[in-house]
Coordinates of C-alpha atoms in Angstrom, one line a residue:
M825 CA -151.1 108.1 -9.8
F826 CA -148.9 111.1 -10.4
D827 CA -146.2 110.8 -13.4
K828 CA -142.5 108.0 -11.8
A829 CA -141.3 111.9 -11.8
T830 CA -143.3 112.7 -9.1
Y831 CA -142.7 110.4 -7.0
V832 CA -139.0 110.9 -7.7
G833 CA -138.3 113.7 -6.2
R834 CA -140.6 113.8 -3.7
R835 CA -137.9 110.9 -2.6
A836 CA -135.5 112.6 -2.7
K837 CA -136.9 116.0 -1.1
L838 CA -137.6 113.4 1.6
R839 CA -134.3 112.3 1.8
E840 CA -132.5 115.6 2.0
L841 CA -135.1 116.8 4.8
M842 CA -133.8 113.5 6.5
K843 CA -129.9 112.9 8.3
D844 CA -129.2 109.7 8.5
G845 CA -130.5 106.1 8.9
I846 CA -133.2 104.3 7.2
I847 CA -137.3 104.9 6.7
I848 CA -139.8 102.7 6.7
L849 CA -143.3 103.5 5.2
F850 CA -145.6 100.3 5.9
G851 CA -148.0 100.6 3.3
N852 CA -151.3 99.3 4.5
N853 CA -152.5 95.6 4.4
E854 CA -156.1 94.6 3.5
S855 CA -158.9 94.3 6.5
P856 CA -160.8 92.3 7.7
C857 CA -164.6 93.5 7.8
N858 CA -166.4 90.2 9.2
Y859 CA -163.8 87.7 8.4
P860 CA -160.8 87.4 7.0
S861 CA -161.4 86.9 2.8
N862 CA -164.1 89.9 3.5
G863 CA -162.3 92.9 3.2
Y864 CA -163.3 96.2 3.2
Y865 CA -164.1 98.1 -0.1
P866 CA -162.6 99.7 -1.6
F867 CA -158.9 99.2 -0.1
R868 CA -157.8 102.1 0.9
Q869 CA -153.4 102.7 1.1
D870 CA -152.2 104.9 3.7
S871 CA -151.8 108.2 2.8
S872 CA -148.0 108.6 3.2
F873 CA -147.3 105.8 1.4
L874 CA -149.1 106.8 -1.6
Y875 CA -147.7 110.0 -1.4
Y876 CA -144.1 109.4 -1.6
F877 CA -144.4 105.3 -3.6
G878 CA -147.8 106.2 -5.4
L879 CA -148.7 102.1 -4.9
N880 CA -152.9 101.3 -4.9
R881 CA -151.8 97.5 -3.4
D882 CA -152.0 96.0 -0.4
G883 CA -148.5 94.7 1.5
L884 CA -146.1 96.5 0.2
V885 CA -143.3 98.5 2.3
G886 CA -141.1 101.0 1.0
V887 CA -137.8 101.4 2.4
I888 CA -135.5 104.6 2.0
D889 CA -131.5 104.0 3.2
L890 CA -131.0 107.3 4.2
D891 CA -126.6 107.0 4.0
N892 CA -126.4 105.1 0.9
G893 CA -129.1 106.3 -1.0
T894 CA -131.0 103.6 -2.2
E895 CA -134.8 102.6 -2.3
T896 CA -136.6 99.0 -1.8
L897 CA -140.2 98.3 -2.6
V898 CA -140.5 95.2 0.0
G899 CA -143.8 92.8 -1.0
N900 CA -144.6 89.7 -2.2
D901 CA -146.0 88.7 -5.4
I902 CA -149.8 87.6 -6.0
D903 CA -149.8 83.8 -6.1
I904 CA -152.4 81.7 -8.9
E905 CA -155.4 81.5 -6.0
D906 CA -155.4 85.3 -5.6
I907 CA -155.0 85.7 -10.1
V908 CA -158.1 83.0 -10.4
W909 CA -160.4 84.7 -7.8
Y910 CA -159.5 88.8 -8.3
G911 CA -156.8 88.7 -11.7
G912 CA -153.6 89.8 -11.8
V913 CA -151.7 92.7 -10.9
D914 CA -148.3 93.7 -11.7
S915 CA -144.9 92.1 -10.1
V916 CA -143.6 93.5 -7.6
K917 CA -140.5 94.3 -9.7
D918 CA -143.1 96.0 -11.8
M919 CA -144.6 98.2 -10.0
A920 CA -141.5 99.7 -8.1
E921 CA -140.2 100.1 -11.7
R922 CA -143.5 102.2 -12.3
V923 CA -142.6 104.9 -9.7
G924 CA -138.6 104.4 -9.9
V925 CA -137.6 102.6 -7.8
A926 CA -134.7 99.5 -8.0
N927 CA -135.0 97.5 -5.8
T928 CA -137.5 95.1 -4.5
A929 CA -137.2 92.5 -1.9
P930 CA -139.7 90.0 -0.4
M931 CA -141.5 90.5 2.9
K932 CA -139.7 88.2 4.7
S933 CA -136.4 89.9 4.1
L934 CA -138.0 93.0 5.7
K935 CA -136.5 91.0 9.1
S936 CA -133.2 91.0 7.7
I937 CA -132.3 94.6 7.4
C938 CA -134.1 95.6 10.1
N939 CA -131.8 93.4 11.9
E940 CA -128.8 94.7 10.0
A941 CA -129.9 98.2 10.6
M942 CA -129.8 97.4 14.4
R943 CA -127.0 95.8 15.0
Q944 CA -124.8 98.6 13.0
K945 CA -126.7 100.7 16.0
R946 CA -128.3 103.1 13.0
R947 CA -131.4 105.4 13.3
I948 CA -135.0 104.0 11.8
H949 CA -137.5 106.0 11.1
F950 CA -140.8 105.3 10.8
L951 CA -144.3 107.1 11.3
P952 CA -146.4 106.5 13.8
P953 CA -148.9 103.2 13.9
Y954 CA -152.8 103.6 13.6
R955 CA -153.2 100.3 12.4
H956 CA -153.2 96.9 14.8
D957 CA -151.8 94.9 12.2
T958 CA -149.0 97.2 11.3
K959 CA -148.3 97.9 15.0
I960 CA -147.9 93.9 15.8
Q961 CA -145.2 94.2 12.1
I962 CA -143.7 97.0 13.8
F963 CA -143.6 94.7 17.5
D964 CA -141.8 91.6 15.6
L965 CA -139.5 93.9 13.3
L966 CA -138.3 96.8 16.1
G967 CA -139.6 94.9 19.4
I968 CA -141.3 98.1 20.3
H969 CA -143.9 97.3 22.1
P970 CA -147.8 98.4 20.9
V971 CA -147.8 100.5 23.3
Q972 CA -144.2 102.6 22.9
Q973 CA -144.6 103.0 19.1
K974 CA -146.2 106.8 18.8
E975 CA -143.8 107.3 21.6
A976 CA -140.9 106.1 19.5
A977 CA -141.8 107.2 16.1
S978 CA -139.4 109.9 14.4
I979 CA -140.3 112.9 15.0
E980 CA -138.1 114.3 12.4
L981 CA -139.7 111.6 9.8
I982 CA -143.0 112.9 11.5
R983 CA -142.1 117.3 11.1
A984 CA -140.2 116.2 7.2
V985 CA -143.6 114.3 6.2
V986 CA -145.9 117.7 7.1
K987 CA -143.6 120.1 5.7
M988 CA -144.0 118.3 2.1
R989 CA -147.4 117.0 2.7
S990 CA -149.0 120.5 3.8
T991 CA -148.5 122.4 0.6
K992 CA -150.1 121.3 -2.3
E993 CA -148.1 120.7 -5.8
Q994 CA -150.7 121.4 -8.7
Q995 CA -151.4 118.7 -9.9
E996 CA -153.0 118.0 -6.3
I997 CA -155.1 121.0 -5.9
E998 CA -156.0 120.3 -9.7
E999 CA -157.3 116.1 -7.6
L1000 CA -159.0 118.1 -4.7
E1001 CA -160.7 120.4 -7.3
R1002 CA -162.3 116.5 -9.2
A1003 CA -162.7 115.9 -5.4
A1004 CA -164.7 119.1 -4.7
V1005 CA -167.2 118.8 -8.2
I1006 CA -168.2 115.3 -6.9
G1007 CA -169.3 116.9 -3.8
Y1008 CA -170.9 119.6 -5.1
K1009 CA -172.6 116.7 -7.1
M1010 CA -173.6 114.9 -3.6
H1011 CA -174.6 118.0 -1.6
T1012 CA -176.9 119.0 -3.8
T1013 CA -178.4 116.0 -4.4
A1014 CA -179.5 115.9 -0.5
M1015 CA -180.8 119.2 -1.5
R1016 CA -182.9 118.3 -3.9
L1017 CA -184.3 114.9 -3.0
T1018 CA -184.5 116.5 0.9
K1019 CA -188.5 116.8 2.3
P1020 CA -190.3 115.7 4.8
G1021 CA -191.3 111.9 5.5
L1022 CA -188.2 110.7 4.3
T1023 CA -185.8 108.8 6.2
E1024 CA -182.5 110.5 6.9
K1025 CA -180.5 107.5 6.2
F1026 CA -182.1 107.2 2.4
V1027 CA -180.9 110.9 1.3
A1028 CA -177.4 110.3 3.3
G1029 CA -177.6 107.0 1.2
Q1030 CA -178.0 108.4 -2.6
V1031 CA -175.6 111.2 -1.0
D1032 CA -172.5 108.4 -0.8
S1033 CA -174.0 106.8 -4.3
I1034 CA -172.5 109.6 -5.7
A1035 CA -169.1 109.5 -5.2
L1036 CA -169.0 106.0 -5.7
S1037 CA -170.6 106.3 -9.1
Y1038 CA -168.3 108.6 -9.7
G1039 CA -165.2 106.2 -9.0
A1040 CA -164.8 107.8 -6.4
M1041 CA -165.8 107.2 -2.4
T1042 CA -166.5 109.3 0.9
S1043 CA -163.9 110.9 2.4
F1044 CA -165.6 110.2 5.7
A1045 CA -168.8 109.0 7.3
T1046 CA -171.6 111.1 5.7
I1047 CA -173.0 112.8 8.4
F1048 CA -176.6 113.6 7.1
S1049 CA -179.0 114.4 10.6
Q1050 CA -181.5 116.8 11.5
H1051 CA -179.6 116.9 15.1
G1052 CA -177.5 119.0 13.7
E1053 CA -176.3 119.3 17.8
I1054 CA -174.5 116.8 17.2
M1055 CA -171.1 117.3 15.9
H1056 CA -170.6 113.6 14.2
G1057 CA -174.1 112.7 13.9
N1058 CA -175.3 109.9 11.9
P1059 CA -177.7 109.0 9.7
S1060 CA -180.6 107.3 11.2
M1061 CA -184.5 105.8 10.5
A1062 CA -185.9 109.2 11.7
K1063 CA -187.9 110.6 9.2
L1064 CA -187.7 114.0 8.5
E1065 CA -190.0 116.5 9.5
S1066 CA -191.1 119.7 7.8
G1067 CA -189.5 122.6 9.9
R1068 CA -186.7 121.5 11.1
L1069 CA -183.3 122.0 9.8
V1070 CA -180.3 119.3 8.2
L1071 CA -177.2 119.2 8.7
C1072 CA -175.3 117.5 5.5
D1073 CA -171.8 116.8 6.3
C1074 CA -170.3 114.7 3.2
G1075 CA -167.0 115.0 1.2
A1076 CA -165.9 112.8 -2.4
E1077 CA -162.5 111.1 -2.4
T1078 CA -161.3 111.2 -5.3
I1079 CA -159.8 107.1 -7.7
N1080 CA -156.1 109.5 -7.0
N1081 CA -157.6 109.6 -2.8
Y1082 CA -158.0 113.5 -2.4
C1083 CA -160.9 114.8 -0.4
S1084 CA -163.1 117.2 -0.7
D1085 CA -165.2 118.6 2.9
N1086 CA -168.3 120.3 2.5
T1087 CA -171.3 120.9 5.2
R1088 CA -174.4 122.3 4.2
T1089 CA -177.5 123.6 7.0
F1090 CA -180.7 124.1 5.4
P1091 CA -184.7 123.6 6.1
V1092 CA -186.4 120.0 5.3
N1093 CA -189.3 122.5 3.5
G1094 CA -187.4 124.3 1.5
K1095 CA -188.2 127.4 3.7
F1096 CA -185.9 129.1 6.7
T1097 CA -188.1 130.2 9.1
E1098 CA -187.1 133.4 10.8
R1099 CA -185.6 132.3 14.4
Q1100 CA -183.8 130.2 12.3
L1101 CA -182.5 132.6 10.3
E1102 CA -181.1 134.3 13.0
I1103 CA -178.7 132.0 14.1
Y1104 CA -177.5 130.7 10.1
S1105 CA -177.1 135.0 9.3
I1106 CA -174.2 134.8 12.4
V1107 CA -173.2 131.7 11.3
E1108 CA -173.1 133.0 7.3
A1109 CA -171.2 136.1 8.2
C1110 CA -169.0 133.8 10.4
H1111 CA -168.1 132.0 7.4
D1112 CA -167.3 134.7 4.9
H1113 CA -165.3 137.1 8.0
A1114 CA -162.6 133.7 7.5
L1115 CA -162.9 134.1 3.7
D1116 CA -161.9 138.0 4.0
V1117 CA -158.6 138.2 7.0
A1118 CA -157.6 134.1 5.5
K1119 CA -154.2 135.2 3.8
P1120 CA -150.4 133.8 3.7
G1121 CA -148.3 134.5 6.9
V1122 CA -151.9 135.3 9.5
K1123 CA -152.3 132.4 12.3
Y1124 CA -155.5 130.4 11.2
M1125 CA -155.6 130.4 15.0
D1126 CA -156.0 134.4 14.8
V1127 CA -158.5 133.8 12.0
H1128 CA -160.6 131.2 14.2
L1129 CA -160.3 133.6 17.3
S1130 CA -162.2 136.4 15.1
V1131 CA -164.3 134.9 14.3
C1132 CA -165.9 133.6 17.8
R1133 CA -165.2 137.5 18.2
L1134 CA -168.0 138.2 15.9
M1135 CA -170.5 134.8 17.2
T1136 CA -170.3 136.4 20.5
E1137 CA -171.0 139.7 19.3
R1138 CA -173.9 138.4 17.1
L1139 CA -175.0 136.3 19.5
K1140 CA -175.3 139.4 22.6
E1141 CA -177.2 141.0 20.1
L1142 CA -179.9 138.2 20.1
G1143 CA -179.5 138.5 24.2
L1144 CA -177.7 135.4 24.6
M1145 CA -174.3 136.1 25.3
K1146 CA -173.8 139.1 28.1
G1147 CA -170.0 141.0 28.5
D1148 CA -167.5 142.8 27.9
V1149 CA -167.0 140.3 23.9
D1150 CA -162.8 140.2 24.2
E1151 CA -163.3 138.3 28.0
A1152 CA -165.4 135.9 26.7
V1153 CA -163.6 134.7 24.0
A1154 CA -160.6 134.6 26.4
A1155 CA -162.7 132.3 29.1
G1156 CA -163.9 130.0 26.3
A1157 CA -167.5 131.2 26.8
H1158 CA -168.2 130.7 23.1
A1159 CA -167.8 127.7 23.5
M1160 CA -171.2 127.0 24.9
F1161 CA -172.3 126.9 20.8
L1162 CA -168.4 126.1 19.1
P1163 CA -166.8 123.7 20.3
H1164 CA -164.6 123.4 17.5
G1165 CA -162.2 125.4 16.2
L1166 CA -162.3 126.6 12.6
G1167 CA -160.7 124.3 10.3
H1168 CA -158.5 121.7 9.9
M1169 CA -155.5 121.3 6.9
M1170 CA -157.2 119.0 3.9
G1171 CA -156.1 117.3 1.2
M1172 CA -155.5 113.5 0.8
D1173 CA -156.9 112.9 4.8
V1174 CA -159.9 114.7 4.8
H1175 CA -158.1 114.9 8.6
D1176 CA -155.2 115.7 6.6
M1177 CA -152.0 113.7 8.4
E1178 CA -154.6 113.3 10.9
G1179 CA -152.0 109.8 12.2
L1180 CA -149.1 112.1 12.9
D1181 CA -151.0 113.9 15.2
Q1182 CA -152.7 116.8 14.8
I1183 CA -150.4 119.6 17.8
N1184 CA -147.8 118.2 14.4
V1185 CA -149.5 119.2 11.7
G1186 CA -152.1 122.3 12.5
F1187 CA -149.1 123.7 15.3
D1188 CA -145.9 124.8 15.9
E1189 CA -143.4 126.3 18.7
E1190 CA -145.6 129.9 18.3
T1191 CA -148.4 128.1 18.4
R1192 CA -149.5 125.1 20.5
P1193 CA -153.1 125.5 21.7
R1194 CA -154.8 125.7 25.1
L1195 CA -155.2 122.2 25.8
D1196 CA -156.4 122.8 29.3
Q1197 CA -160.0 124.9 27.8
F1198 CA -162.6 123.2 26.6
G1199 CA -163.4 124.3 23.0
T1200 CA -159.6 125.4 21.7
N1201 CA -158.7 122.5 22.9
C1202 CA -160.5 121.1 20.0
L1203 CA -158.4 123.4 17.0
R1204 CA -157.0 121.1 14.8
M1205 CA -155.3 124.2 13.0
G1206 CA -154.0 127.1 14.3
R1207 CA -150.4 127.8 12.4
R1208 CA -149.3 130.4 10.1
L1209 CA -150.6 129.5 6.6
E1210 CA -148.4 129.6 3.7
E1211 CA -149.7 129.9 -0.2
G1212 CA -150.6 126.0 -1.3
F1213 CA -151.9 124.9 1.9
V1214 CA -155.9 123.9 1.6
V1215 CA -157.9 124.8 4.8
T1216 CA -161.1 124.0 5.5
D1217 CA -163.5 126.6 7.3
E1218 CA -166.6 125.5 8.9
P1219 CA -168.2 127.9 11.9
G1220 CA -170.9 126.5 13.1
I1221 CA -173.6 127.6 16.4
Y1222 CA -175.4 124.3 18.3
F1223 CA -177.6 123.7 21.1
I1224 CA -175.9 120.9 23.0
P1225 CA -178.9 120.2 25.6
A1226 CA -176.7 118.2 28.0
L1227 CA -173.8 121.2 27.6
I1228 CA -175.8 123.7 28.2
D1229 CA -177.3 121.8 32.0
D1230 CA -173.8 120.8 32.3
W1231 CA -172.7 124.4 31.9
K1232 CA -175.6 125.6 33.9
A1233 CA -175.5 123.7 37.2
S1234 CA -172.0 124.2 37.9
G1235 CA -172.3 128.8 36.4
H1236 CA -169.6 128.2 34.2
C1237 CA -169.1 131.3 32.0
A1238 CA -172.4 132.6 34.1
E1239 CA -171.5 135.9 33.2
F1240 CA -171.2 136.5 29.5
L1241 CA -174.2 133.6 29.1
N1242 CA -178.0 134.5 29.9
F1243 CA -178.9 130.5 30.4
D1244 CA -182.8 131.6 30.4
K1245 CA -182.9 132.9 26.7
I1246 CA -180.6 129.8 26.2
E1247 CA -182.8 127.2 27.6
T1248 CA -185.8 128.8 24.7
Y1249 CA -182.7 127.4 22.7
K1250 CA -182.4 123.5 23.2
D1251 CA -184.9 122.0 20.4
F1252 CA -183.3 124.1 18.4
G1253 CA -180.1 121.4 16.6
G1254 CA -177.3 123.2 15.0
I1255 CA -175.6 124.4 11.7
R1256 CA -172.2 124.4 10.5
I1257 CA -171.7 126.5 7.0
E1258 CA -167.7 124.6 5.1
D1259 CA -166.2 125.0 1.8
D1260 CA -163.0 124.2 1.2
I1261 CA -160.4 127.2 0.9
L1262 CA -157.1 127.1 -0.8
I1263 CA -154.3 129.6 0.7
T1264 CA -153.1 131.8 -3.0
K1265 CA -150.1 133.8 -2.9
D1266 CA -152.8 136.9 -1.7
G1267 CA -155.4 135.7 0.1
C1268 CA -157.3 132.4 -0.5
R1269 CA -159.8 131.3 -2.4
F1270 CA -162.6 128.3 -2.6
L1271 CA -162.1 124.7 -3.8
G1272 CA -164.4 124.0 -6.6
K1273 CA -166.2 124.6 -9.7
D1274 CA -169.4 126.0 -8.4
R1275 CA -171.0 127.0 -5.4
I1276 CA -172.8 124.6 -2.8
P1277 CA -175.7 126.9 -2.3
Y1278 CA -175.3 128.4 0.9
H1279 CA -176.8 132.2 1.3
P1280 CA -180.5 132.0 2.6
K1281 CA -182.5 132.6 -0.4
D1282 CA -179.7 130.9 -2.4
V1283 CA -180.6 128.2 -0.5
E1284 CA -184.5 128.2 -0.6
A1285 CA -184.5 129.2 -4.1
Y1286 CA -182.5 125.8 -5.3
M1287 CA -184.3 123.6 -3.0
A1288 CA -188.2 125.5 -4.5
E1289 CA -186.6 125.2 -8.5
K1290 CA -184.4 121.5 -8.1
Q1291 CA -186.7 119.4 -5.9
I1292 CA -186.8 115.8 -7.7
D1293 CA -188.6 112.2 -6.3
I1294 CA -187.0 108.9 -6.4
A1295 CA -188.1 107.7 -3.4

């Protein structure tokens, strides 16, 4: 956690952005894995609670009274039986003092706090809950049914939290850099290990162990698959085959819960084929193009569309697309190959603040996406970039057999797609290159001390020189 002044200052800023009423920030409870006493490990605190209160213990709630300026940490002290099994922890009062909160109360008092606020017809602000136990807790406290809670959540609080968490403080950037260092080790381990005959599961398991060994955790479930056309392809027991590409999308989450998120696609046998290079070079160019144009004041929607136009031009050169480039992109024809957005916000959550709804995090009134168009409806980030934002740059080209069949059968965007040639790529898989970028005063830069190899010659050279064998 950061120092006391950080959390005191953040809560003070939050109070300035809000008007009246009380804010209730729910921390997470322990989540059972397969029976009540066997919880998922490690415990993961709610990110907004961490941002404002910094405490990584289950069963806590923060209450901020906007009208009288008081703050209360609500939670129960653990009993002797828990201490026997899990060791001693600070009291709720001690934890509150560590983050500059003056008042504490047992969990049973939260009902009284809410009842009194409702009796006085005061506004009660809470964020959209995403865990079922929190939804039940809100139902008990406020009488709002779980299916109504997303709509009942405070849009004023959501906007204030998004405003604050979007722009990263220097100490947050340093933490993100630490996550990037671990992410580099994870990805280069995958490259060093990969060879024909190993299973996807084996390599992915080694990758995950890197994050754990540095006191971190994975920032999301590792994707490691020869079926790169599957956006979130879980590693399987399939053996890696010479001549195929494997896509590795993984990241680390530091002990202070800041994330990295990178993707690399590389040949199982260490050498790209000419056909693979033709597609890879397009993704590489799109990835680097985003770095050239992303800067403060530019809408990330426009960066995305610029990448889509470049991709369409290059796919036309290969004979996979046809027609006017601008018309093709406007029609969404490029989404045959790129059915997702260029990137997303990143920070304490790998899809930063996803629980607050990406429409609130990645967009504003100026940049609302077209939710009715395939591909565009998956954009996570479109708003104007600001100094201190951290976003991912992750173009990809995928050949998804079911999508090819569906569009071909319906004739969707047929005036822009050469289906006969696309058919010959059904066995290709997919390619994605992803890096995390910090928006700076004049442009942007990579996060991370070292660059994970991604230029084809660098990938081949690294895989040839750094092979290890621990299987």
